[in-house]
Amino acid sequence: MKETISISLKGIEGFLSLEEIAAHSKASVRLLGQLVSGTGPGSDFLGWLRLPENIAGQIARIEKVAKHLRSVSDTTVVVGIGGSYLGARAVIEALSHSFPGMVKEKKHKIIYAGHNVCEEYMGELLEVLDKCNYSVVVISKSGTTTEPAIAFRLLKNHMESRCGKSVAADRIIAITDAKKGALRSLADLNGYETFDIPDDVGGRFSVLTPVGMLPIAVAGFDIKEFAEGAKSAAAITRDNKDPQSNPALIYAVTRNLLLQAGKSIEVLVNFNPKLHYTAEWWKQLYGESEGKEGKGIFPASVDFTTDLHSLGQYIQEGQRILFETVLSVKSTGERIRIPAEKDDQDQLNYLAGKQLSEINKSAETGTVIAHNEGGVPVITINIPALNAYYLGQLMYFFEVACGISGYILDVNPFDQPGVEAYKKNMFALLNKPGYEEAGKKLKEKLK
Ligand code: PA5
């Protein structure tokens, strides 16, 4: 039988009482009920709750399209921003080799575009694409987001001028709204194969739709296992009204009690750089869901032990406004032991025979104790292993916890009104039709 991820509150004990957490978890079962029954804020966007089951019917088609892209190209460019790219990237980076370009085994490469408008990035991307045989998966729910739209226009032009319109049409897949948006019209006009993003699933909750699943499948990872993991997480979170055993309830409640105690920054910690993008995904999930109406915990992240030699100083001794959530992975597939050396010139013989993962675990345990003693509460999420199944569990767990946490904060976790502000100014500065007046005002301001 497979294990499940679990939450440990040992590093919280000096800061909050377990009784207090238990009492608030019990009281928050009502909020889980609101989420599941669709009676809370943002109830039009709760389709993600049922995705672990509902995606099953699409897996065969997703795998078929992934197989096609792998057969006609050696590289796929995933074009998207925010929720339209971070979930896929989190899973792909967590499961990929750390040196993907250098391993003998020829794997299909996944690279990304449309998540910035940096000219150098795009120039260098087009330069490498000149030399490879690529396909494109373009993802945008609205179909109108500027960054991916610009990247897609450039890539479409590049591909069509290299191999013609009909070959390009065979190698471009669009994932967007079923009816609305510029990307939908463009896809229909050019005859691209498409997948629909359900109306009731917001970008940052969409990893279990084709938005996340197609790129993960193209990268060669097991999307059935990923969905199975999410399904098992649904059983212990979404469907579990027991406040003592529901890790999503306990996590949501603990982080909010810490916020009330003045800890307004949560730092997601990993000791495996493959989890870097899991943290990027998590930051978007929580930042965009909770940071509104002057409320919310600021989500930050670190890669340890790397960042123990940079931000570690601040975490240990800076302003006492932080708490940490450690992603603690139990086992790794490697077996590297430190060799003994006769003369012990580097004075490491005390480690001889020890596995690297044991040293990393000691770094983790030592760090948690040190940070605890320095006034930093630590929540630990135990992950049995880094594979598709447990990533599915982890991501679905974080989504359910995010819904509950937003309700504890009394915000709508499923909208993102604040994202529009920068767009309006950018459009005004670029003379987008309809923004002429705003443009005049801004230019006055800038004089
Ligand atoms: O979570 C969200 O809704 C956002 O981060 C979106 O995913 C992001 O803004 C991209 O939007 P779209 O998919 O419409 O291009």
Short mmCIF file of C-alpha atoms and ligand atoms in Angstrom, two decimals:
data_model
loop_
_atom_site.label_atom_id
_atom_site.label_comp_id
_atom_site.label_asym_id
_atom_site.label_seq_id
_atom_site.Cartn_x
_atom_site.Cartn_y
_atom_site.Cartn_z
CA MET A 1 0.00 0.00 0.00
CA LYS A 2 1.21 3.51 -0.83
CA GLU A 3 1.92 5.99 1.94
CA THR A 4 0.53 9.51 2.17
CA ILE A 5 2.12 12.87 2.77
CA SER A 6 1.70 14.00 6.38
CA ILE A 7 2.12 17.12 8.45
CA SER A 8 4.28 17.43 11.56
CA LEU A 9 3.87 20.27 14.04
CA LYS A 10 6.83 19.53 16.29
CA GLY A 11 8.49 22.78 15.26
CA ILE A 12 5.41 24.77 16.23
CA GLU A 13 5.11 23.60 19.81
CA GLY A 14 7.08 26.46 21.37
CA PHE A 15 4.89 28.99 19.55
CA LEU A 16 1.33 27.67 19.49
CA SER A 17 -0.37 25.07 21.64
CA LEU A 18 -1.49 21.91 19.90
CA GLU A 19 -4.82 22.26 21.74
CA GLU A 20 -5.33 25.68 20.18
CA ILE A 21 -4.61 24.27 16.71
CA ALA A 22 -6.98 21.35 17.36
CA ALA A 23 -9.77 23.67 18.52
CA HIS A 24 -9.42 25.93 15.46
CA SER A 25 -9.22 22.93 13.11
CA LYS A 26 -12.48 21.68 14.54
CA ALA A 27 -14.08 25.08 14.03
CA SER A 28 -12.78 25.23 10.44
CA VAL A 29 -14.50 22.00 9.35
CA ARG A 30 -17.40 24.35 8.55
CA LEU A 31 -15.20 26.19 6.04
CA LEU A 32 -14.14 22.93 4.40
CA GLY A 33 -17.87 22.19 4.16
CA GLN A 34 -18.46 25.55 2.43
CA LEU A 35 -15.67 24.85 -0.01
CA VAL A 36 -16.89 21.38 -0.92
CA SER A 37 -20.57 22.36 -1.13
CA GLY A 38 -19.80 25.51 -3.15
CA THR A 39 -21.44 27.88 -0.69
CA GLY A 40 -18.41 30.10 0.00
CA PRO A 41 -16.87 33.00 -1.97
CA GLY A 42 -15.72 32.26 -5.52
CA SER A 43 -17.96 29.22 -5.84
CA ASP A 44 -17.99 29.56 -9.65
CA PHE A 45 -14.36 28.42 -9.66
CA LEU A 46 -14.48 25.15 -7.76
CA GLY A 47 -14.18 22.75 -10.70
CA TRP A 48 -10.62 21.88 -9.57
CA LEU A 49 -12.01 20.09 -6.51
CA ARG A 50 -13.26 17.19 -8.67
CA LEU A 51 -10.38 17.10 -11.16
CA PRO A 52 -8.60 14.08 -9.62
CA GLU A 53 -11.60 12.01 -10.74
CA ASN A 54 -12.76 14.06 -13.74
CA ILE A 55 -9.46 14.15 -15.59
CA ALA A 56 -9.46 10.36 -16.03
CA GLY A 57 -11.62 10.59 -19.15
CA GLN A 58 -9.08 12.83 -20.91
CA ILE A 59 -5.88 10.97 -20.08
CA ALA A 60 -5.87 8.73 -23.17
CA ARG A 61 -6.22 11.70 -25.53
CA ILE A 62 -3.59 13.72 -23.67
CA GLU A 63 -1.17 10.78 -23.91
CA LYS A 64 -1.93 10.35 -27.61
CA VAL A 65 -1.20 13.99 -28.39
CA ALA A 66 1.94 13.86 -26.21
CA LYS A 67 3.13 10.82 -28.17
CA HIS A 68 2.54 12.64 -31.43
CA LEU A 69 4.57 15.68 -30.35
CA ARG A 70 7.37 13.40 -29.16
CA SER A 71 7.40 11.63 -32.50
CA VAL A 72 7.54 14.77 -34.67
CA SER A 73 9.92 16.85 -32.54
CA ASP A 74 12.74 16.59 -30.02
CA THR A 75 11.86 19.74 -28.07
CA THR A 76 8.57 21.28 -26.97
CA VAL A 77 8.19 24.93 -26.10
CA VAL A 78 5.49 25.42 -23.46
CA VAL A 79 4.10 28.93 -23.81
CA GLY A 80 2.19 30.34 -20.83
CA ILE A 81 2.44 32.44 -17.69
CA GLY A 82 1.31 32.12 -14.06
CA GLY A 83 -1.12 29.27 -13.58
CA SER A 84 -0.83 28.42 -17.27
CA TYR A 85 2.76 27.23 -16.84
CA LEU A 86 3.92 26.91 -13.24
CA GLY A 87 2.14 23.65 -12.37
CA ALA A 88 3.61 21.81 -15.34
CA ARG A 89 7.06 23.27 -14.75
CA ALA A 90 6.94 22.33 -11.06
CA VAL A 91 6.25 18.67 -11.85
CA ILE A 92 8.62 18.45 -14.82
CA GLU A 93 11.55 20.00 -12.93
CA ALA A 94 10.90 17.83 -9.87
CA LEU A 95 10.99 14.65 -11.94
CA SER A 96 13.71 15.53 -14.45
CA HIS A 97 17.42 14.83 -14.36
CA SER A 98 19.39 17.74 -12.87
CA PHE A 99 21.57 17.93 -16.00
CA PRO A 100 19.03 17.18 -18.73
CA GLY A 101 21.18 18.30 -21.65
CA MET A 102 24.12 16.15 -20.60
CA VAL A 103 22.70 12.68 -20.00
CA LYS A 104 23.30 10.03 -22.62
CA GLU A 105 19.72 8.88 -22.86
CA LYS A 106 18.01 11.18 -25.39
CA LYS A 107 14.99 12.66 -23.66
CA HIS A 108 12.47 15.01 -25.16
CA LYS A 109 13.33 18.53 -23.98
CA ILE A 110 10.79 20.94 -22.53
CA ILE A 111 11.58 24.64 -22.58
CA TYR A 112 9.43 27.62 -21.68
CA ALA A 113 8.34 30.91 -23.21
CA GLY A 114 5.67 33.53 -22.64
CA HIS A 115 6.43 33.91 -18.92
CA ASN A 116 8.36 37.15 -19.46
CA VAL A 117 8.79 39.77 -22.18
CA CYS A 118 12.57 39.89 -22.00
CA GLU A 119 14.07 40.47 -25.45
CA GLU A 120 17.32 38.67 -24.63
CA TYR A 121 15.44 35.59 -23.44
CA MET A 122 13.38 35.51 -26.62
CA GLY A 123 16.38 36.21 -28.85
CA GLU A 124 18.34 33.35 -27.31
CA LEU A 125 15.33 31.06 -27.46
CA LEU A 126 14.86 31.70 -31.19
CA GLU A 127 18.59 31.15 -31.64
CA VAL A 128 18.43 27.65 -30.11
CA LEU A 129 15.18 26.86 -31.91
CA ASP A 130 16.92 27.59 -35.20
CA LYS A 131 18.89 24.43 -34.54
CA CYS A 132 16.21 22.08 -33.32
CA ASN A 133 13.11 20.32 -34.34
CA TYR A 134 10.43 21.68 -32.06
CA SER A 135 6.74 21.75 -31.31
CA VAL A 136 4.71 24.29 -29.32
CA VAL A 137 2.06 23.93 -26.62
CA VAL A 138 0.48 27.34 -26.13
CA ILE A 139 -1.64 27.76 -23.00
CA SER A 140 -3.86 30.67 -22.02
CA LYS A 141 -7.27 30.40 -20.43
CA SER A 142 -8.32 33.94 -21.35
CA GLY A 143 -6.51 33.64 -24.66
CA THR A 144 -5.57 37.29 -24.41
CA THR A 145 -2.68 37.48 -21.92
CA THR A 146 -0.02 39.72 -23.43
CA GLU A 147 3.18 37.83 -22.51
CA PRO A 148 2.23 34.43 -23.97
CA ALA A 149 0.43 36.08 -26.91
CA ILE A 150 3.61 37.95 -27.91
CA ALA A 151 5.78 34.85 -27.49
CA PHE A 152 3.35 32.76 -29.50
CA ARG A 153 3.22 35.26 -32.36
CA LEU A 154 7.03 35.17 -32.57
CA LEU A 155 7.22 31.37 -32.34
CA LYS A 156 4.43 30.82 -34.85
CA ASN A 157 6.20 33.12 -37.29
CA HIS A 158 9.51 31.37 -36.69
CA MET A 159 8.05 27.91 -37.17
CA GLU A 160 5.95 28.79 -40.21
CA SER A 161 8.85 30.45 -41.94
CA ARG A 162 11.04 27.40 -41.29
CA CYS A 163 8.66 24.56 -42.12
CA GLY A 164 5.51 26.04 -43.63
CA LYS A 165 2.00 26.56 -42.32
CA SER A 166 0.72 23.01 -42.50
CA VAL A 167 3.68 21.40 -40.71
CA ALA A 168 3.42 24.16 -38.09
CA ALA A 169 -0.29 23.46 -37.66
CA ASP A 170 0.55 19.82 -36.97
CA ARG A 171 3.07 20.79 -34.28
CA ILE A 172 1.12 23.46 -32.43
CA ILE A 173 -1.36 22.52 -29.71
CA ALA A 174 -3.50 25.21 -28.08
CA ILE A 175 -5.01 24.88 -24.60
CA THR A 176 -7.59 27.58 -23.98
CA ASP A 177 -11.22 28.42 -23.36
CA ALA A 178 -13.73 26.29 -25.29
CA LYS A 179 -15.29 29.30 -27.03
CA LYS A 180 -13.83 32.69 -26.08
CA GLY A 181 -10.57 34.57 -26.61
CA ALA A 182 -8.07 35.38 -29.34
CA LEU A 183 -6.19 32.10 -28.92
CA ARG A 184 -9.39 30.10 -29.49
CA SER A 185 -10.10 32.01 -32.74
CA LEU A 186 -6.49 31.66 -33.86
CA ALA A 187 -6.50 27.91 -33.15
CA ASP A 188 -9.79 27.37 -34.99
CA LEU A 189 -8.66 29.45 -37.95
CA ASN A 190 -5.35 27.61 -38.30
CA GLY A 191 -6.72 24.15 -37.55
CA TYR A 192 -4.63 23.48 -34.43
CA GLU A 193 -5.51 20.58 -32.18
CA THR A 194 -6.94 22.07 -28.96
CA PHE A 195 -7.83 21.16 -25.40
CA ASP A 196 -10.41 23.15 -23.43
CA ILE A 197 -9.78 24.67 -20.01
CA PRO A 198 -12.97 24.28 -17.97
CA ASP A 199 -14.76 27.56 -17.16
CA ASP A 200 -14.85 26.71 -13.47
CA VAL A 201 -11.10 26.11 -13.03
CA GLY A 202 -8.80 29.10 -12.48
CA GLY A 203 -5.22 29.10 -13.81
CA ARG A 204 -3.39 28.39 -10.56
CA PHE A 205 -5.72 25.46 -9.78
CA SER A 206 -5.39 23.94 -13.27
CA VAL A 207 -2.43 21.55 -13.00
CA LEU A 208 -4.78 18.55 -13.20
CA THR A 209 -6.32 19.75 -16.50
CA PRO A 210 -4.53 19.52 -19.89
CA VAL A 211 -2.81 22.79 -18.85
CA GLY A 212 -0.50 20.78 -16.58
CA MET A 213 -1.07 17.26 -17.82
CA LEU A 214 -0.13 17.70 -21.49
CA PRO A 215 3.33 19.23 -20.89
CA ILE A 216 4.01 16.67 -18.14
CA ALA A 217 3.05 13.84 -20.51
CA VAL A 218 5.16 15.32 -23.34
CA ALA A 219 8.11 15.39 -20.92
CA GLY A 220 7.60 11.64 -20.54
CA PHE A 221 6.19 11.45 -17.02
CA ASP A 222 3.33 9.34 -15.76
CA ILE A 223 0.20 11.50 -15.65
CA LYS A 224 -1.98 8.60 -14.50
CA GLU A 225 0.16 8.26 -11.39
CA PHE A 226 0.03 12.03 -10.90
CA ALA A 227 -3.80 11.97 -11.01
CA GLU A 228 -3.88 8.89 -8.75
CA GLY A 229 -1.77 10.75 -6.19
CA ALA A 230 -4.17 13.69 -6.32
CA LYS A 231 -7.10 11.31 -5.89
CA SER A 232 -5.56 9.82 -2.77
CA ALA A 233 -5.02 13.36 -1.43
CA ALA A 234 -8.70 14.14 -2.07
CA ALA A 235 -9.63 11.28 0.25
CA ILE A 236 -7.58 12.67 3.16
CA THR A 237 -8.39 16.36 2.56
CA ARG A 238 -11.50 17.23 0.51
CA ASP A 239 -13.49 14.21 1.74
CA ASN A 240 -12.20 14.11 5.31
CA LYS A 241 -14.20 15.99 7.92
CA ASP A 242 -12.07 14.76 10.81
CA PRO A 243 -10.10 17.82 11.99
CA GLN A 244 -7.46 15.66 13.66
CA SER A 245 -6.46 13.73 10.56
CA ASN A 246 -7.05 16.22 7.75
CA PRO A 247 -3.61 17.69 6.90
CA ALA A 248 -5.11 20.46 4.74
CA LEU A 249 -7.25 21.70 7.62
CA ILE A 250 -4.35 21.50 10.07
CA TYR A 251 -1.97 23.30 7.70
CA ALA A 252 -4.49 26.06 6.85
CA VAL A 253 -5.33 26.64 10.50
CA THR A 254 -1.73 26.57 11.76
CA ARG A 255 -0.45 29.10 9.21
CA ASN A 256 -3.35 31.45 10.01
CA LEU A 257 -2.76 31.19 13.76
CA LEU A 258 0.90 32.01 13.09
CA LEU A 259 -0.20 35.04 11.06
CA GLN A 260 -2.34 36.19 13.97
CA ALA A 261 0.74 35.81 16.18
CA GLY A 262 2.62 38.28 13.94
CA LYS A 263 4.30 35.86 11.53
CA SER A 264 3.28 37.42 8.24
CA ILE A 265 5.84 35.72 5.96
CA GLU A 266 5.83 32.01 5.20
CA VAL A 267 9.02 30.61 3.72
CA LEU A 268 8.66 27.32 1.85
CA VAL A 269 11.87 25.38 2.36
CA ASN A 270 13.33 22.51 0.36
CA PHE A 271 16.55 20.56 0.67
CA ASN A 272 16.37 19.30 -2.91
CA PRO A 273 16.83 21.81 -5.75
CA LYS A 274 14.44 19.79 -7.89
CA LEU A 275 11.68 21.30 -5.72
CA HIS A 276 12.59 24.87 -6.66
CA TYR A 277 9.68 25.18 -9.10
CA THR A 278 7.28 23.46 -6.72
CA ALA A 279 7.92 26.46 -4.50
CA GLU A 280 7.37 28.84 -7.43
CA TRP A 281 4.01 27.17 -8.09
CA TRP A 282 3.13 27.29 -4.38
CA LYS A 283 4.03 31.00 -4.16
CA GLN A 284 1.68 31.79 -7.01
CA LEU A 285 -1.08 29.61 -5.54
CA TYR A 286 -0.97 31.27 -2.14
CA GLY A 287 0.13 34.78 -3.16
CA GLU A 288 -2.56 35.24 -5.78
CA SER A 289 -5.25 33.51 -3.73
CA GLU A 290 -4.69 35.28 -0.40
CA GLY A 291 -2.95 38.60 -1.00
CA LYS A 292 -5.92 40.94 -1.26
CA GLU A 293 -7.94 43.44 0.79
CA GLY A 294 -4.80 44.24 2.79
CA LYS A 295 -4.66 40.64 4.04
CA GLY A 296 -2.63 37.49 3.51
CA ILE A 297 0.64 35.80 4.37
CA PHE A 298 3.52 36.74 2.05
CA PRO A 299 4.78 33.50 0.47
CA ALA A 300 8.54 33.25 -0.01
CA SER A 301 10.86 30.32 -0.66
CA VAL A 302 14.42 29.11 -0.21
CA ASP A 303 16.53 26.25 -1.54
CA PHE A 304 18.61 24.80 1.29
CA THR A 305 21.39 24.25 2.01
CA THR A 306 22.30 26.75 -0.77
CA ASP A 307 20.35 29.63 0.76
CA LEU A 308 21.54 28.88 4.30
CA HIS A 309 24.62 30.76 3.11
CA SER A 310 22.57 33.78 2.07
CA LEU A 311 19.04 34.21 3.46
CA GLY A 312 19.81 31.79 6.31
CA GLN A 313 21.31 34.66 8.30
CA TYR A 314 18.09 36.68 8.05
CA ILE A 315 15.92 33.71 8.91
CA GLN A 316 18.04 32.96 11.99
CA GLU A 317 18.39 36.50 13.33
CA GLY A 318 16.42 39.07 11.31
CA GLN A 319 12.95 40.46 12.05
CA ARG A 320 10.89 37.80 13.83
CA ILE A 321 8.05 37.92 11.33
CA LEU A 322 8.71 34.60 9.57
CA PHE A 323 7.71 31.00 9.83
CA GLU A 324 8.89 28.14 7.66
CA THR A 325 7.17 25.21 6.00
CA VAL A 326 9.69 22.49 5.18
CA LEU A 327 9.09 20.06 2.32
CA SER A 328 10.82 17.02 3.79
CA VAL A 329 11.37 14.20 1.29
CA LYS A 330 11.96 10.86 3.00
CA SER A 331 13.90 8.86 0.45
CA THR A 332 16.00 9.52 -2.63
CA GLY A 333 16.91 7.07 -5.35
CA GLU A 334 20.65 7.70 -5.05
CA ARG A 335 23.23 5.78 -3.03
CA ILE A 336 26.31 7.98 -2.76
CA ARG A 337 28.59 7.41 0.20
CA ILE A 338 31.50 9.57 1.34
CA PRO A 339 34.76 7.70 0.76
CA ALA A 340 37.41 7.40 3.49
CA GLU A 341 40.82 8.93 2.74
CA LYS A 342 44.04 7.83 4.28
CA ASP A 343 45.52 11.19 5.15
CA ASP A 344 42.17 12.95 5.86
CA GLN A 345 43.55 16.23 4.55
CA ASP A 346 40.11 17.77 4.19
CA GLN A 347 39.17 16.43 7.67
CA LEU A 348 36.05 14.75 6.41
CA ASN A 349 36.81 11.23 7.55
CA TYR A 350 34.22 11.60 10.31
CA LEU A 351 31.70 11.38 7.45
CA ALA A 352 33.28 8.37 5.76
CA GLY A 353 30.74 5.68 4.93
CA LYS A 354 27.78 8.02 5.40
CA GLN A 355 25.32 8.50 2.59
CA LEU A 356 24.87 12.04 1.21
CA SER A 357 21.16 11.91 2.00
CA GLU A 358 21.98 11.23 5.67
CA ILE A 359 24.15 14.35 5.72
CA ASN A 360 21.37 16.33 4.02
CA LYS A 361 18.86 15.06 6.62
CA SER A 362 21.20 16.15 9.42
CA ALA A 363 21.38 19.58 7.77
CA GLU A 364 17.56 19.62 7.71
CA THR A 365 17.12 18.55 11.34
CA GLY A 366 19.89 20.87 12.51
CA THR A 367 18.38 23.79 10.61
CA VAL A 368 14.88 23.23 11.98
CA ILE A 369 16.21 23.17 15.55
CA ALA A 370 18.40 26.25 15.01
CA HIS A 371 15.58 28.24 13.40
CA ASN A 372 13.16 27.14 16.11
CA GLU A 373 15.58 28.32 18.78
CA GLY A 374 15.98 31.57 16.87
CA GLY A 375 12.23 32.22 17.08
CA VAL A 376 11.06 30.73 13.78
CA PRO A 377 8.12 28.30 13.97
CA VAL A 378 8.46 25.39 11.54
CA ILE A 379 5.71 23.28 9.96
CA THR A 380 6.99 20.12 8.26
CA ILE A 381 5.30 18.38 5.33
CA ASN A 382 6.61 14.82 5.07
CA ILE A 383 6.74 13.49 1.50
CA PRO A 384 7.48 9.75 1.18
CA ALA A 385 9.39 10.09 -2.14
CA LEU A 386 9.81 12.45 -5.06
CA ASN A 387 7.70 10.87 -7.81
CA ALA A 388 4.59 11.66 -9.87
CA TYR A 389 2.25 10.06 -7.34
CA TYR A 390 3.43 12.06 -4.33
CA LEU A 391 3.65 15.27 -6.34
CA GLY A 392 -0.02 14.78 -7.24
CA GLN A 393 -0.77 14.31 -3.55
CA LEU A 394 1.25 17.32 -2.49
CA MET A 395 -0.20 19.71 -5.06
CA TYR A 396 -3.80 18.74 -4.45
CA PHE A 397 -3.23 18.96 -0.68
CA PHE A 398 -1.87 22.51 -1.09
CA GLU A 399 -4.85 23.49 -3.28
CA VAL A 400 -7.45 22.30 -0.74
CA ALA A 401 -5.51 23.94 2.10
CA CYS A 402 -5.37 27.16 0.08
CA GLY A 403 -9.15 27.19 -0.36
CA ILE A 404 -9.70 26.68 3.38
CA SER A 405 -7.01 29.22 4.28
CA GLY A 406 -8.58 31.87 2.03
CA TYR A 407 -11.89 31.31 3.77
CA ILE A 408 -10.24 31.60 7.21
CA LEU A 409 -8.82 34.96 6.04
CA ASP A 410 -12.27 35.88 4.76
CA VAL A 411 -11.19 36.60 1.18
CA ASN A 412 -12.24 35.10 -2.14
CA PRO A 413 -9.27 32.81 -2.89
CA PHE A 414 -10.34 32.26 -6.50
CA ASP A 415 -10.01 35.74 -8.01
CA GLN A 416 -7.00 37.99 -8.68
CA PRO A 417 -8.26 41.56 -9.19
CA GLY A 418 -4.88 43.08 -8.34
CA VAL A 419 -3.18 41.55 -11.37
CA GLU A 420 -4.96 44.07 -13.65
CA ALA A 421 -3.22 47.19 -12.31
CA TYR A 422 0.15 46.72 -14.05
CA LYS A 423 -1.56 45.59 -17.26
CA LYS A 424 -3.61 48.82 -17.51
CA ASN A 425 -0.48 50.94 -17.19
CA MET A 426 1.48 48.83 -19.67
CA PHE A 427 -1.34 49.01 -22.23
CA ALA A 428 -1.65 52.76 -21.71
CA LEU A 429 2.09 53.26 -22.23
CA LEU A 430 2.00 51.12 -25.37
CA ASN A 431 -0.98 53.01 -26.85
CA LYS A 432 -3.28 49.99 -26.93
CA PRO A 433 -6.59 51.06 -28.52
CA GLY A 434 -9.03 51.99 -25.77
CA TYR A 435 -6.29 53.15 -23.38
CA GLU A 436 -5.59 56.56 -24.97
CA GLU A 437 -6.84 58.68 -22.04
CA ALA A 438 -5.04 56.58 -19.44
CA GLY A 439 -1.91 56.82 -21.60
CA LYS A 440 -2.06 60.65 -21.67
CA LYS A 441 -2.42 60.79 -17.87
CA LEU A 442 0.45 58.38 -17.29
CA LYS A 443 2.77 60.19 -19.66
CA GLU A 444 1.96 63.48 -17.83
CA LYS A 445 2.90 61.78 -14.56
CA LEU A 446 6.19 60.60 -15.99
CA LYS A 447 7.28 64.06 -17.21
O1 PA5 B 1 -4.02 31.83 -11.65
C1 PA5 B 1 -4.37 32.58 -12.54
O2 PA5 B 1 -5.54 32.69 -12.88
C2 PA5 B 1 -3.37 33.43 -13.30
O3 PA5 B 1 -2.08 33.30 -12.78
C3 PA5 B 1 -3.34 33.02 -14.76
O4 PA5 B 1 -3.03 31.66 -14.86
C4 PA5 B 1 -2.34 33.84 -15.56
O5 PA5 B 1 -2.57 35.20 -15.40
C5 PA5 B 1 -2.39 33.48 -17.03
O6 PA5 B 1 -3.67 33.69 -17.53
P1 PA5 B 1 -4.17 33.07 -18.88
O7 PA5 B 1 -4.16 31.59 -18.75
O8 PA5 B 1 -5.53 33.61 -19.10
O9 PA5 B 1 -3.20 33.52 -19.95
#
